[in-house]
mmCIF file of C-alpha atoms and ligand atoms in Angstrom:
data_model
loop_
_atom_site.group_PDB
_atom_site.id
_atom_site.type_symbol
_atom_site.label_atom_id
_atom_site.label_comp_id
_atom_site.label_asym_id
_atom_site.label_seq_id
_atom_site.Cartn_x
_atom_site.Cartn_y
_atom_site.Cartn_z
ATOM 1 C CA UNK G 1 -0.046 0.098 0.132
ATOM 2 C CA UNK G 2 1.129 3.658 -0.914
ATOM 3 C CA UNK G 3 1.571 6.071 2.154
ATOM 4 C CA UNK G 4 1.279 9.947 2.232
ATOM 5 C CA UNK G 5 4.585 10.443 0.500
ATOM 6 C CA UNK G 6 4.061 8.690 -2.495
ATOM 7 C CA UNK G 7 3.070 10.436 -5.681
ATOM 8 C CA UNK G 8 -0.502 9.993 -7.289
ATOM 9 C CA UNK G 9 -1.671 10.270 -10.586
ATOM 10 C CA UNK G 10 -4.930 12.647 -10.783
ATOM 11 C CA UNK G 11 -6.288 12.213 -14.261
ATOM 12 C CA UNK G 12 -4.379 14.822 -16.222
ATOM 13 C CA UNK G 13 -1.200 15.331 -13.856
ATOM 14 C CA UNK G 14 0.711 13.695 -10.966
ATOM 15 C CA UNK G 15 0.826 15.032 -7.558
ATOM 16 C CA UNK G 16 4.303 14.568 -5.894
ATOM 17 C CA UNK G 17 2.547 13.567 -2.483
ATOM 18 C CA UNK G 18 -0.825 12.732 -1.056
ATOM 19 C CA UNK G 19 -0.853 15.649 1.394
ATOM 20 C CA UNK G 20 -3.165 18.126 -0.244
ATOM 21 C CA UNK G 21 -4.249 21.648 0.868
ATOM 22 C CA UNK G 22 -8.181 21.513 1.323
ATOM 23 C CA UNK G 23 -9.952 24.562 -0.187
ATOM 24 C CA UNK G 24 -9.768 27.682 2.388
ATOM 25 C CA UNK G 25 -11.563 30.906 2.088
ATOM 26 C CA UNK G 26 -9.270 33.705 3.108
ATOM 27 C CA UNK G 27 -10.727 37.058 2.050
ATOM 28 C CA UNK G 28 -7.614 38.542 0.665
ATOM 29 C CA UNK G 29 -8.867 39.610 -2.900
ATOM 30 C CA UNK G 30 -10.113 43.078 -3.708
ATOM 31 C CA UNK G 31 -13.479 44.236 -3.056
ATOM 32 C CA UNK G 32 -14.175 43.678 -6.840
ATOM 33 C CA UNK G 33 -13.217 39.975 -6.439
ATOM 34 C CA UNK G 34 -10.104 40.431 -7.959
ATOM 35 C CA UNK G 35 -7.071 38.349 -6.840
ATOM 36 C CA UNK G 36 -4.100 40.189 -5.062
ATOM 37 C CA UNK G 37 -0.289 39.984 -5.095
ATOM 38 C CA UNK G 38 -0.294 38.598 -1.600
ATOM 39 C CA UNK G 39 -2.277 35.642 -2.814
ATOM 40 C CA UNK G 40 0.500 34.576 -4.854
ATOM 41 C CA UNK G 41 2.987 34.714 -1.996
ATOM 42 C CA UNK G 42 0.517 32.615 0.229
ATOM 43 C CA UNK G 43 0.021 29.998 -2.180
ATOM 44 C CA UNK G 44 3.748 29.722 -3.409
ATOM 45 C CA UNK G 45 4.543 29.122 0.417
ATOM 46 C CA UNK G 46 2.242 26.040 0.378
ATOM 47 C CA UNK G 47 3.642 24.607 -2.930
ATOM 48 C CA UNK G 48 4.954 21.600 -1.031
ATOM 49 C CA UNK G 49 1.429 20.219 -0.931
ATOM 50 C CA UNK G 50 0.815 17.434 -3.529
ATOM 51 C CA UNK G 51 -2.258 19.660 -4.801
ATOM 52 C CA UNK G 52 -3.237 22.906 -3.654
ATOM 53 C CA UNK G 53 -7.093 23.382 -4.127
ATOM 54 C CA UNK G 54 -7.919 27.178 -4.029
ATOM 55 C CA UNK G 55 -10.214 28.821 -1.783
ATOM 56 C CA UNK G 56 -13.744 28.767 -3.102
ATOM 57 C CA UNK G 57 -13.820 31.383 -6.146
ATOM 58 C CA UNK G 58 -16.837 32.665 -7.447
ATOM 59 C CA UNK G 59 -18.223 31.591 -11.038
ATOM 60 C CA UNK G 60 -20.535 34.995 -11.185
ATOM 61 C CA UNK G 61 -21.518 38.029 -9.318
ATOM 62 C CA UNK G 62 -24.812 35.914 -8.293
ATOM 63 C CA UNK G 63 -22.757 33.117 -6.869
ATOM 64 C CA UNK G 64 -20.281 35.054 -4.742
ATOM 65 C CA UNK G 65 -21.412 36.740 -1.598
ATOM 66 C CA UNK G 66 -18.179 36.563 0.481
ATOM 67 C CA UNK G 67 -16.656 39.729 1.092
ATOM 68 C CA UNK G 68 -13.265 39.880 -0.665
ATOM 69 C CA UNK G 69 -13.335 36.471 -1.979
ATOM 70 C CA UNK G 70 -12.072 36.130 -5.517
ATOM 71 C CA UNK G 71 -13.860 35.223 -8.623
ATOM 72 C CA UNK G 72 -13.088 33.856 -12.169
ATOM 73 C CA UNK G 73 -15.762 35.240 -14.215
ATOM 74 C CA UNK G 74 -14.002 38.109 -15.965
ATOM 75 C CA UNK G 75 -10.798 38.704 -18.032
ATOM 76 C CA UNK G 76 -9.374 40.896 -15.268
ATOM 77 C CA UNK G 77 -9.792 38.113 -12.585
ATOM 78 C CA UNK G 78 -8.191 35.755 -15.122
ATOM 79 C CA UNK G 79 -5.157 37.857 -15.424
ATOM 80 C CA UNK G 80 -4.693 38.487 -11.728
ATOM 81 C CA UNK G 81 -4.814 34.559 -11.143
ATOM 82 C CA UNK G 82 -1.824 34.116 -13.675
ATOM 83 C CA UNK G 83 1.013 35.141 -11.385
ATOM 84 C CA UNK G 84 -0.528 32.924 -8.621
ATOM 85 C CA UNK G 85 -0.643 29.771 -10.669
ATOM 86 C CA UNK G 86 2.907 30.637 -12.231
ATOM 87 C CA UNK G 87 4.422 31.246 -8.640
ATOM 88 C CA UNK G 88 2.963 27.670 -7.466
ATOM 89 C CA UNK G 89 4.249 26.084 -10.593
ATOM 90 C CA UNK G 90 7.601 27.722 -10.250
ATOM 91 C CA UNK G 91 8.007 26.044 -6.913
ATOM 92 C CA UNK G 92 6.989 22.549 -8.232
ATOM 93 C CA UNK G 93 3.484 22.775 -6.863
ATOM 94 C CA UNK G 94 0.071 21.934 -8.395
ATOM 95 C CA UNK G 95 -3.033 23.905 -8.259
ATOM 96 C CA UNK G 96 -6.729 23.727 -9.099
ATOM 97 C CA UNK G 97 -9.348 26.350 -8.750
ATOM 98 C CA UNK G 98 -12.300 25.550 -6.534
ATOM 99 C CA UNK G 99 -15.436 26.894 -8.488
ATOM 100 C CA UNK G 100 -18.223 28.147 -6.280
ATOM 101 C CA UNK G 101 -21.832 29.229 -6.612
ATOM 102 C CA UNK G 102 -23.092 30.072 -3.105
ATOM 103 C CA UNK G 103 -26.820 29.667 -3.644
ATOM 104 C CA UNK G 104 -28.796 30.883 -0.788
ATOM 105 C CA UNK G 105 -25.487 31.724 1.266
ATOM 106 C CA UNK G 106 -25.268 35.232 -0.063
ATOM 107 C CA UNK G 107 -26.281 38.583 1.073
ATOM 108 C CA UNK G 108 -27.812 40.945 -1.497
ATOM 109 C CA UNK G 109 -25.730 43.971 -0.096
ATOM 110 C CA UNK G 110 -22.785 41.957 -1.488
ATOM 111 C CA UNK G 111 -24.062 40.698 -4.665
ATOM 112 C CA UNK G 112 -26.773 43.251 -5.486
ATOM 113 C CA UNK G 113 -29.253 40.372 -6.156
ATOM 114 C CA UNK G 114 -31.599 38.086 -4.390
ATOM 115 C CA UNK G 115 -30.056 34.748 -3.429
ATOM 116 C CA UNK G 116 -31.082 31.862 -5.636
ATOM 117 C CA UNK G 117 -31.698 28.060 -4.355
ATOM 118 C CA UNK G 118 -33.707 25.043 -5.416
ATOM 119 C CA UNK G 119 -36.606 26.282 -3.103
ATOM 120 C CA UNK G 120 -37.549 29.370 -1.326
ATOM 121 C CA UNK G 121 -35.765 28.741 1.872
ATOM 122 C CA UNK G 122 -33.567 31.041 4.450
ATOM 123 C CA UNK G 123 -30.432 29.722 5.944
ATOM 124 C CA UNK G 124 -30.022 29.973 9.613
ATOM 125 C CA UNK G 125 -27.708 32.417 11.302
ATOM 126 C CA UNK G 126 -25.730 35.405 9.771
ATOM 127 C CA UNK G 127 -23.865 36.124 6.614
ATOM 128 C CA UNK G 128 -20.457 37.857 6.292
ATOM 129 C CA UNK G 129 -21.166 41.303 4.479
ATOM 130 C CA UNK G 130 -19.052 44.621 3.990
ATOM 131 C CA UNK G 131 -21.133 45.971 6.799
ATOM 132 C CA UNK G 132 -20.763 43.136 9.429
ATOM 133 C CA UNK G 133 -22.850 40.317 9.795
ATOM 134 C CA UNK G 134 -26.417 40.369 8.888
ATOM 135 C CA UNK G 135 -29.223 37.734 9.025
ATOM 136 C CA UNK G 136 -29.636 35.560 5.662
ATOM 137 C CA UNK G 137 -32.429 36.558 3.538
ATOM 138 C CA UNK G 138 -35.065 34.239 1.781
ATOM 139 C CA UNK G 139 -33.837 32.736 -1.444
ATOM 140 C CA UNK G 140 -36.091 32.406 -4.520
ATOM 141 C CA UNK G 141 -36.278 29.299 -6.358
ATOM 142 C CA UNK G 142 -34.266 28.944 -9.575
ATOM 143 C CA UNK G 143 -36.561 28.920 -12.503
ATOM 144 C CA UNK G 144 -36.138 25.927 -15.153
ATOM 145 C CA UNK G 145 -35.305 28.499 -17.878
ATOM 146 C CA UNK G 146 -32.416 29.753 -15.673
ATOM 147 C CA UNK G 147 -30.337 26.578 -15.516
ATOM 148 C CA UNK G 148 -28.927 26.934 -18.982
ATOM 149 C CA UNK G 149 -27.393 30.266 -17.736
ATOM 150 C CA UNK G 150 -25.930 28.511 -14.526
ATOM 151 C CA UNK G 151 -24.312 26.010 -16.796
ATOM 152 C CA UNK G 152 -23.001 28.602 -18.995
ATOM 153 C CA UNK G 153 -21.443 30.315 -16.115
ATOM 154 C CA UNK G 154 -19.724 26.928 -15.074
ATOM 155 C CA UNK G 155 -18.423 26.681 -18.593
ATOM 156 C CA UNK G 156 -17.061 30.163 -18.733
ATOM 157 C CA UNK G 157 -15.178 29.648 -15.302
ATOM 158 C CA UNK G 158 -13.636 26.399 -15.961
ATOM 159 C CA UNK G 159 -12.428 27.798 -19.277
ATOM 160 C CA UNK G 160 -11.173 30.779 -17.379
ATOM 161 C CA UNK G 161 -9.481 28.620 -14.932
ATOM 162 C CA UNK G 162 -7.205 26.871 -17.585
ATOM 163 C CA UNK G 163 -6.639 30.375 -19.329
ATOM 164 C CA UNK G 164 -5.285 31.488 -15.884
ATOM 165 C CA UNK G 165 -2.945 28.571 -15.947
ATOM 166 C CA UNK G 166 -4.573 26.244 -13.352
ATOM 167 C CA UNK G 167 -4.150 22.566 -13.396
ATOM 168 C CA UNK G 168 -7.617 21.930 -13.381
ATOM 169 C CA UNK G 169 -10.639 22.727 -11.177
ATOM 170 C CA UNK G 170 -12.515 21.492 -8.067
ATOM 171 C CA UNK G 171 -16.355 21.769 -8.386
ATOM 172 C CA UNK G 172 -17.469 22.907 -5.134
ATOM 173 C CA UNK G 173 -20.561 20.819 -4.409
ATOM 174 C CA UNK G 174 -20.460 20.779 -0.703
ATOM 175 C CA UNK G 175 -21.183 22.708 2.544
ATOM 176 C CA UNK G 176 -24.462 23.910 1.911
ATOM 177 C CA UNK G 177 -23.915 26.061 -1.286
ATOM 178 C CA UNK G 178 -25.907 25.993 -4.360
ATOM 179 C CA UNK G 179 -25.332 22.258 -5.652
ATOM 180 C CA UNK G 180 -25.435 20.862 -2.101
ATOM 181 C CA UNK G 181 -28.793 22.620 -1.553
ATOM 182 C CA UNK G 182 -30.191 20.637 -4.638
ATOM 183 C CA UNK G 183 -28.783 17.369 -3.500
ATOM 184 C CA UNK G 184 -30.199 17.277 -0.077
ATOM 185 C CA UNK G 185 -33.857 16.936 0.813
ATOM 186 C CA UNK G 186 -33.725 19.337 3.737
ATOM 187 C CA UNK G 187 -33.277 22.318 1.165
ATOM 188 C CA UNK G 188 -34.727 20.758 -1.880
ATOM 189 C CA UNK G 189 -38.291 20.810 -2.083
ATOM 190 C CA UNK G 190 -39.001 21.170 -5.694
ATOM 191 C CA UNK G 191 -41.454 18.939 -7.546
ATOM 192 C CA UNK G 192 -40.189 19.256 -10.865
ATOM 193 C CA UNK G 193 -37.181 17.028 -12.401
ATOM 194 C CA UNK G 194 -34.711 18.639 -10.165
ATOM 195 C CA UNK G 195 -36.540 17.608 -6.990
ATOM 196 C CA UNK G 196 -38.017 14.780 -5.191
ATOM 197 C CA UNK G 197 -36.101 11.439 -5.973
ATOM 198 C CA UNK G 198 -32.402 11.023 -5.529
ATOM 199 C CA UNK G 199 -31.954 11.010 -9.222
ATOM 200 C CA UNK G 200 -33.587 14.238 -9.682
ATOM 201 C CA UNK G 201 -31.737 15.837 -6.926
ATOM 202 C CA UNK G 202 -28.370 14.794 -8.516
ATOM 203 C CA UNK G 203 -29.548 16.103 -11.969
ATOM 204 C CA UNK G 204 -27.859 19.724 -11.477
ATOM 205 C CA UNK G 205 -24.679 18.181 -10.039
ATOM 206 C CA UNK G 206 -24.623 15.967 -13.202
ATOM 207 C CA UNK G 207 -25.456 18.585 -15.701
ATOM 208 C CA UNK G 208 -22.790 20.986 -14.275
ATOM 209 C CA UNK G 209 -20.100 18.355 -14.063
ATOM 210 C CA UNK G 210 -20.968 17.141 -17.810
ATOM 211 C CA UNK G 211 -20.598 20.724 -19.029
ATOM 212 C CA UNK G 212 -17.386 21.252 -17.232
ATOM 213 C CA UNK G 213 -15.971 18.095 -18.659
ATOM 214 C CA UNK G 214 -17.053 18.890 -22.118
ATOM 215 C CA UNK G 215 -15.137 22.201 -21.803
ATOM 216 C CA UNK G 216 -11.835 21.246 -20.011
ATOM 217 C CA UNK G 217 -11.928 17.561 -19.984
ATOM 218 C CA UNK G 218 -12.616 15.031 -17.219
ATOM 219 C CA UNK G 219 -8.834 14.620 -16.650
ATOM 220 C CA UNK G 220 -8.666 18.090 -15.446
ATOM 221 C CA UNK G 221 -12.011 17.843 -13.125
ATOM 222 C CA UNK G 222 -12.326 16.959 -9.543
ATOM 223 C CA UNK G 223 -15.522 17.418 -7.551
ATOM 224 C CA UNK G 224 -15.969 17.929 -3.578
ATOM 225 C CA UNK G 225 -18.987 16.653 -1.542
ATOM 226 C CA UNK G 226 -19.945 16.727 1.891
ATOM 227 C CA UNK G 227 -22.556 13.708 2.362
ATOM 228 C CA UNK G 228 -23.104 13.499 6.042
ATOM 229 C CA UNK G 229 -24.150 16.060 8.489
ATOM 230 C CA UNK G 230 -25.590 19.546 8.712
ATOM 231 C CA UNK G 231 -23.780 22.364 7.122
ATOM 232 C CA UNK G 232 -24.986 25.865 7.372
ATOM 233 C CA UNK G 233 -28.644 24.475 7.633
ATOM 234 C CA UNK G 234 -28.286 21.999 4.687
ATOM 235 C CA UNK G 235 -28.932 18.389 5.762
ATOM 236 C CA UNK G 236 -30.146 15.329 4.116
ATOM 237 C CA UNK G 237 -32.217 12.728 6.089
ATOM 238 C CA UNK G 238 -30.720 9.684 4.316
ATOM 239 C CA UNK G 239 -27.274 10.711 2.809
ATOM 240 C CA UNK G 240 -26.277 7.340 1.486
ATOM 241 C CA UNK G 241 -29.402 7.102 -0.750
ATOM 242 C CA UNK G 242 -28.266 10.402 -2.671
ATOM 243 C CA UNK G 243 -24.650 10.364 -2.614
ATOM 244 C CA UNK G 244 -23.826 6.902 -3.448
ATOM 245 C CA UNK G 245 -25.686 7.117 -6.742
ATOM 246 C CA UNK G 246 -24.076 10.924 -7.137
ATOM 247 C CA UNK G 247 -20.577 9.156 -6.747
ATOM 248 C CA UNK G 248 -21.602 6.431 -9.278
ATOM 249 C CA UNK G 249 -22.796 9.234 -11.806
ATOM 250 C CA UNK G 250 -19.590 11.273 -11.217
ATOM 251 C CA UNK G 251 -17.410 7.916 -12.122
ATOM 252 C CA UNK G 252 -19.800 7.348 -15.204
ATOM 253 C CA UNK G 253 -19.172 10.936 -16.372
ATOM 254 C CA UNK G 254 -15.247 10.592 -15.929
ATOM 255 C CA UNK G 255 -14.451 12.903 -13.090
ATOM 256 C CA UNK G 256 -10.744 12.325 -12.338
ATOM 257 C CA UNK G 257 -11.072 12.676 -8.418
ATOM 258 C CA UNK G 258 -13.627 13.082 -5.825
ATOM 259 C CA UNK G 259 -12.880 14.957 -2.267
ATOM 260 C CA UNK G 260 -15.062 14.349 0.629
ATOM 261 C CA UNK G 261 -15.510 16.319 3.546
ATOM 262 C CA UNK G 262 -16.774 13.967 6.560
ATOM 263 C CA UNK G 263 -16.960 15.465 10.015
ATOM 264 C CA UNK G 264 -17.469 12.649 12.752
ATOM 265 C CA UNK G 265 -19.264 12.904 16.039
ATOM 266 C CA UNK G 266 -16.564 15.036 17.656
ATOM 267 C CA UNK G 267 -15.605 17.085 14.579
ATOM 268 C CA UNK G 268 -14.136 20.456 15.104
ATOM 269 C CA UNK G 269 -15.145 21.980 11.945
ATOM 270 C CA UNK G 270 -19.218 20.650 12.287
ATOM 271 C CA UNK G 271 -19.933 17.535 13.817
ATOM 272 C CA UNK G 272 -22.743 14.941 13.206
ATOM 273 C CA UNK G 273 -23.735 11.646 14.049
ATOM 274 C CA UNK G 274 -24.751 10.563 10.590
ATOM 275 C CA UNK G 275 -21.974 8.046 9.500
ATOM 276 C CA UNK G 276 -19.392 8.802 6.631
ATOM 277 C CA UNK G 277 -20.518 7.568 3.520
ATOM 278 C CA UNK G 278 -16.922 7.115 2.087
ATOM 279 C CA UNK G 279 -16.879 3.248 2.497
ATOM 280 C CA UNK G 280 -19.985 3.128 0.224
ATOM 281 C CA UNK G 281 -18.697 5.800 -2.002
ATOM 282 C CA UNK G 282 -15.118 3.950 -2.475
ATOM 283 C CA UNK G 283 -17.011 0.963 -4.014
ATOM 284 C CA UNK G 284 -18.713 2.895 -6.564
ATOM 285 C CA UNK G 285 -16.047 5.796 -7.459
ATOM 286 C CA UNK G 286 -12.919 3.907 -8.418
ATOM 287 C CA UNK G 287 -10.617 6.827 -9.235
ATOM 288 C CA UNK G 288 -8.741 8.547 -6.478
ATOM 289 C CA UNK G 289 -10.788 9.442 -3.524
ATOM 290 C CA UNK G 290 -9.572 12.291 -1.214
ATOM 291 C CA UNK G 291 -10.660 12.410 2.381
ATOM 292 C CA UNK G 292 -10.801 15.369 4.847
ATOM 293 C CA UNK G 293 -11.865 16.818 8.054
ATOM 294 C CA UNK G 294 -9.762 16.514 11.364
ATOM 295 C CA UNK G 295 -7.077 14.305 10.020
ATOM 296 C CA UNK G 296 -3.832 14.230 11.780
ATOM 297 C CA UNK G 297 -0.747 12.927 10.294
ATOM 298 C CA UNK G 298 -1.164 9.502 11.926
ATOM 299 C CA UNK G 299 -4.904 8.941 11.071
ATOM 300 C CA UNK G 300 -4.212 10.358 7.645
ATOM 301 C CA UNK G 301 -1.180 7.638 7.142
ATOM 302 C CA UNK G 302 -3.586 5.005 8.365
ATOM 303 C CA UNK G 303 -6.520 5.974 6.120
ATOM 304 C CA UNK G 304 -3.969 5.857 2.921
ATOM 305 C CA UNK G 305 -2.011 2.569 4.087
ATOM 306 C CA UNK G 306 -5.443 0.783 4.711
ATOM 307 C CA UNK G 307 -6.796 1.908 1.269
ATOM 308 C CA UNK G 308 -9.843 3.840 2.659
ATOM 309 C CA UNK G 309 -8.332 6.988 0.758
ATOM 310 C CA UNK G 310 -5.875 7.780 -1.738
ATOM 311 C CA UNK G 311 -5.011 11.072 -0.445
ATOM 312 C CA UNK G 312 -5.848 13.464 2.590
ATOM 313 C CA UNK G 313 -6.882 17.003 2.346
ATOM 314 C CA UNK G 314 -5.850 19.117 5.161
ATOM 315 C CA UNK G 315 -7.404 22.723 5.952
ATOM 316 C CA UNK G 316 -6.484 24.339 9.340
ATOM 317 C CA UNK G 317 -2.991 22.574 9.348
ATOM 318 C CA UNK G 318 -1.923 24.233 6.141
ATOM 319 C CA UNK G 319 -3.244 27.745 7.369
ATOM 320 C CA UNK G 320 -0.632 27.824 10.169
ATOM 321 C CA UNK G 321 2.095 25.227 8.595
ATOM 322 C CA UNK G 322 3.132 26.379 4.946
ATOM 323 C CA UNK G 323 5.618 23.509 5.050
ATOM 324 C CA UNK G 324 3.346 21.062 6.451
ATOM 325 C CA UNK G 325 4.730 17.987 4.367
ATOM 326 C CA UNK G 326 8.261 18.589 5.628
ATOM 327 C CA UNK G 327 6.941 18.893 9.236
ATOM 328 C CA UNK G 328 5.214 15.554 8.867
ATOM 329 C CA UNK G 329 8.200 13.938 7.087
ATOM 330 C CA UNK G 330 10.588 15.209 9.744
ATOM 331 C CA UNK G 331 8.243 14.744 12.805
ATOM 332 C CA UNK G 332 8.401 18.443 13.604
ATOM 333 C CA UNK G 333 5.849 20.220 15.785
ATOM 334 C CA UNK G 334 2.885 21.789 14.298
ATOM 335 C CA UNK G 335 1.929 25.687 14.710
ATOM 336 C CA UNK G 336 -1.702 26.459 15.802
ATOM 337 C CA UNK G 337 -3.660 28.531 13.468
ATOM 338 C CA UNK G 338 -5.547 31.890 14.853
ATOM 339 C CA UNK G 339 -9.184 32.116 13.908
ATOM 340 C CA UNK G 340 -9.171 35.858 14.359
ATOM 341 C CA UNK G 341 -7.072 36.111 11.140
ATOM 342 C CA UNK G 342 -8.853 33.428 8.980
ATOM 343 C CA UNK G 343 -10.757 36.065 7.185
ATOM 344 C CA UNK G 344 -8.882 39.202 8.038
ATOM 345 C CA UNK G 345 -7.169 41.658 5.459
ATOM 346 C CA UNK G 346 -3.525 41.662 4.767
ATOM 347 C CA UNK G 347 -0.534 39.604 5.347
ATOM 348 C CA UNK G 348 -0.710 39.118 9.159
ATOM 349 C CA UNK G 349 -2.155 35.514 9.897
ATOM 350 C CA UNK G 350 -1.844 34.869 6.141
ATOM 351 C CA UNK G 351 1.870 34.792 4.714
ATOM 352 C CA UNK G 352 3.596 35.249 8.067
ATOM 353 C CA UNK G 353 3.387 31.679 9.475
ATOM 354 C CA UNK G 354 6.862 30.659 9.821
ATOM 355 C CA UNK G 355 8.676 27.638 8.078
ATOM 356 C CA UNK G 356 10.658 25.076 10.293
ATOM 357 C CA UNK G 357 14.143 25.693 10.603
HETATM 358 C C1 FMN V 401 -10.847 29.436 7.281
HETATM 359 C C2 FMN V 401 -11.559 28.368 6.616
HETATM 360 C C3 FMN V 401 -12.206 28.532 5.255
HETATM 361 C C4 FMN V 401 -12.621 27.675 4.567
HETATM 362 N N1 FMN V 401 -13.023 27.891 3.132
HETATM 363 C C5 FMN V 401 -13.454 26.851 2.544
HETATM 364 C C6 FMN V 401 -13.838 26.822 1.013
HETATM 365 O O1 FMN V 401 -13.531 27.937 0.431
HETATM 366 N N2 FMN V 401 -14.261 25.846 0.305
HETATM 367 C C7 FMN V 401 -14.574 24.668 1.057
HETATM 368 O O2 FMN V 401 -14.885 23.700 0.491
HETATM 369 N N3 FMN V 401 -14.159 24.225 2.259
HETATM 370 C C8 FMN V 401 -13.750 25.476 3.157
HETATM 371 N N4 FMN V 401 -13.364 25.131 4.423
HETATM 372 C C9 FMN V 401 -13.464 23.677 4.871
HETATM 373 C C10 FMN V 401 -11.969 23.261 4.907
HETATM 374 O O3 FMN V 401 -11.727 23.060 3.309
HETATM 375 C C11 FMN V 401 -11.843 21.993 5.630
HETATM 376 O O4 FMN V 401 -12.845 21.020 5.137
HETATM 377 C C12 FMN V 401 -12.110 22.159 7.116
HETATM 378 O O5 FMN V 401 -11.191 22.984 7.551
HETATM 379 C C13 FMN V 401 -11.716 20.657 7.724
HETATM 380 O O6 FMN V 401 -10.643 20.210 7.401
HETATM 381 P P1 FMN V 401 -9.157 20.339 8.570
HETATM 382 O O7 FMN V 401 -9.815 19.578 9.776
HETATM 383 O O8 FMN V 401 -8.328 19.671 8.009
HETATM 384 O O9 FMN V 401 -9.189 21.684 8.910
HETATM 385 C C14 FMN V 401 -12.771 26.264 4.935
HETATM 386 C C15 FMN V 401 -12.448 25.986 6.568
HETATM 387 C C16 FMN V 401 -11.583 26.849 7.148
HETATM 388 C C17 FMN V 401 -11.187 26.704 8.648
#
């Protein structure tokens, strides 16, 4: 069996190890959602990762409600991503862009538009806006005649990602955002062909994935799902009934790799008593499977050596340890991350975490 330090083929390219950086929103872009120069420094510092999955990146203004998060719908954004992908490649790293439509998790004060979702629902809690936190607003149901526009936006974003020099994309279909809202019965109350049966709730994921694959190729396409538990009020009553067929569909479409965020009962980034679905998904999705959440070096090494996963994605450990693979390899202590600077502006808590001596 391989271990975390072995390379792995991910469709179109090879990753030098199986220690991946999971997608992390850090809010260091401009107010116009254009990436900034410090982002190149931050990502290049983390190029030891077998694969960097970028922070969630908006496919459209409607889909991006997070203050100072980047987008990839305009030429200006593409140009600003180029030095970032180059900086990572120059240091021997690999980087894919996580494509994001936030669905109901946006605030109209940021997007200028009412949130859209499968059904008219309101997320619990409060949204980050430029004027502090504000309660989420009720989403309107996406109309059938709008689906072609959404597909076209994913096509443009995936094409732009390749123009910007990314090795591929990761479709963000997790964590209570638009695609996850369609997948889960707690947020999808539609009675048309996009609601009801698992087959119908998978339809949007399937159509978006198919469109991206026809644009940039399956070998450059990965997907992230979060089958179990409640994320931002988005919950399915029986996750295995929808996520196992969803994974089988992604296998059929030719997705190169799949990442799952799976909290456990003692999770520190969301927790749940719903069991992970990865053991069943592993049987239907035969290409590389990446697992995430709350992994330590030891539990990650066990998961890969025992064949439960092909790679492990680390989030918070990569925020505070830019040289995480070296620290793992040499058994060096890890630095703790500071929540106060997760989404703050500037270099502090972003590019100033130190490397091991
Ligand atoms: C500051 C922060 C930002 C995050 N942003 C994203 C994101 O943009 N996209 C995403 O899919 N997950 C996001 N996540 C979730 C992480 O990718 C990951 O699932 C989570 O941190 C659990 O993994 P860990 O235990 O290794 O930290 C974020 C998590 C944190 C802490």
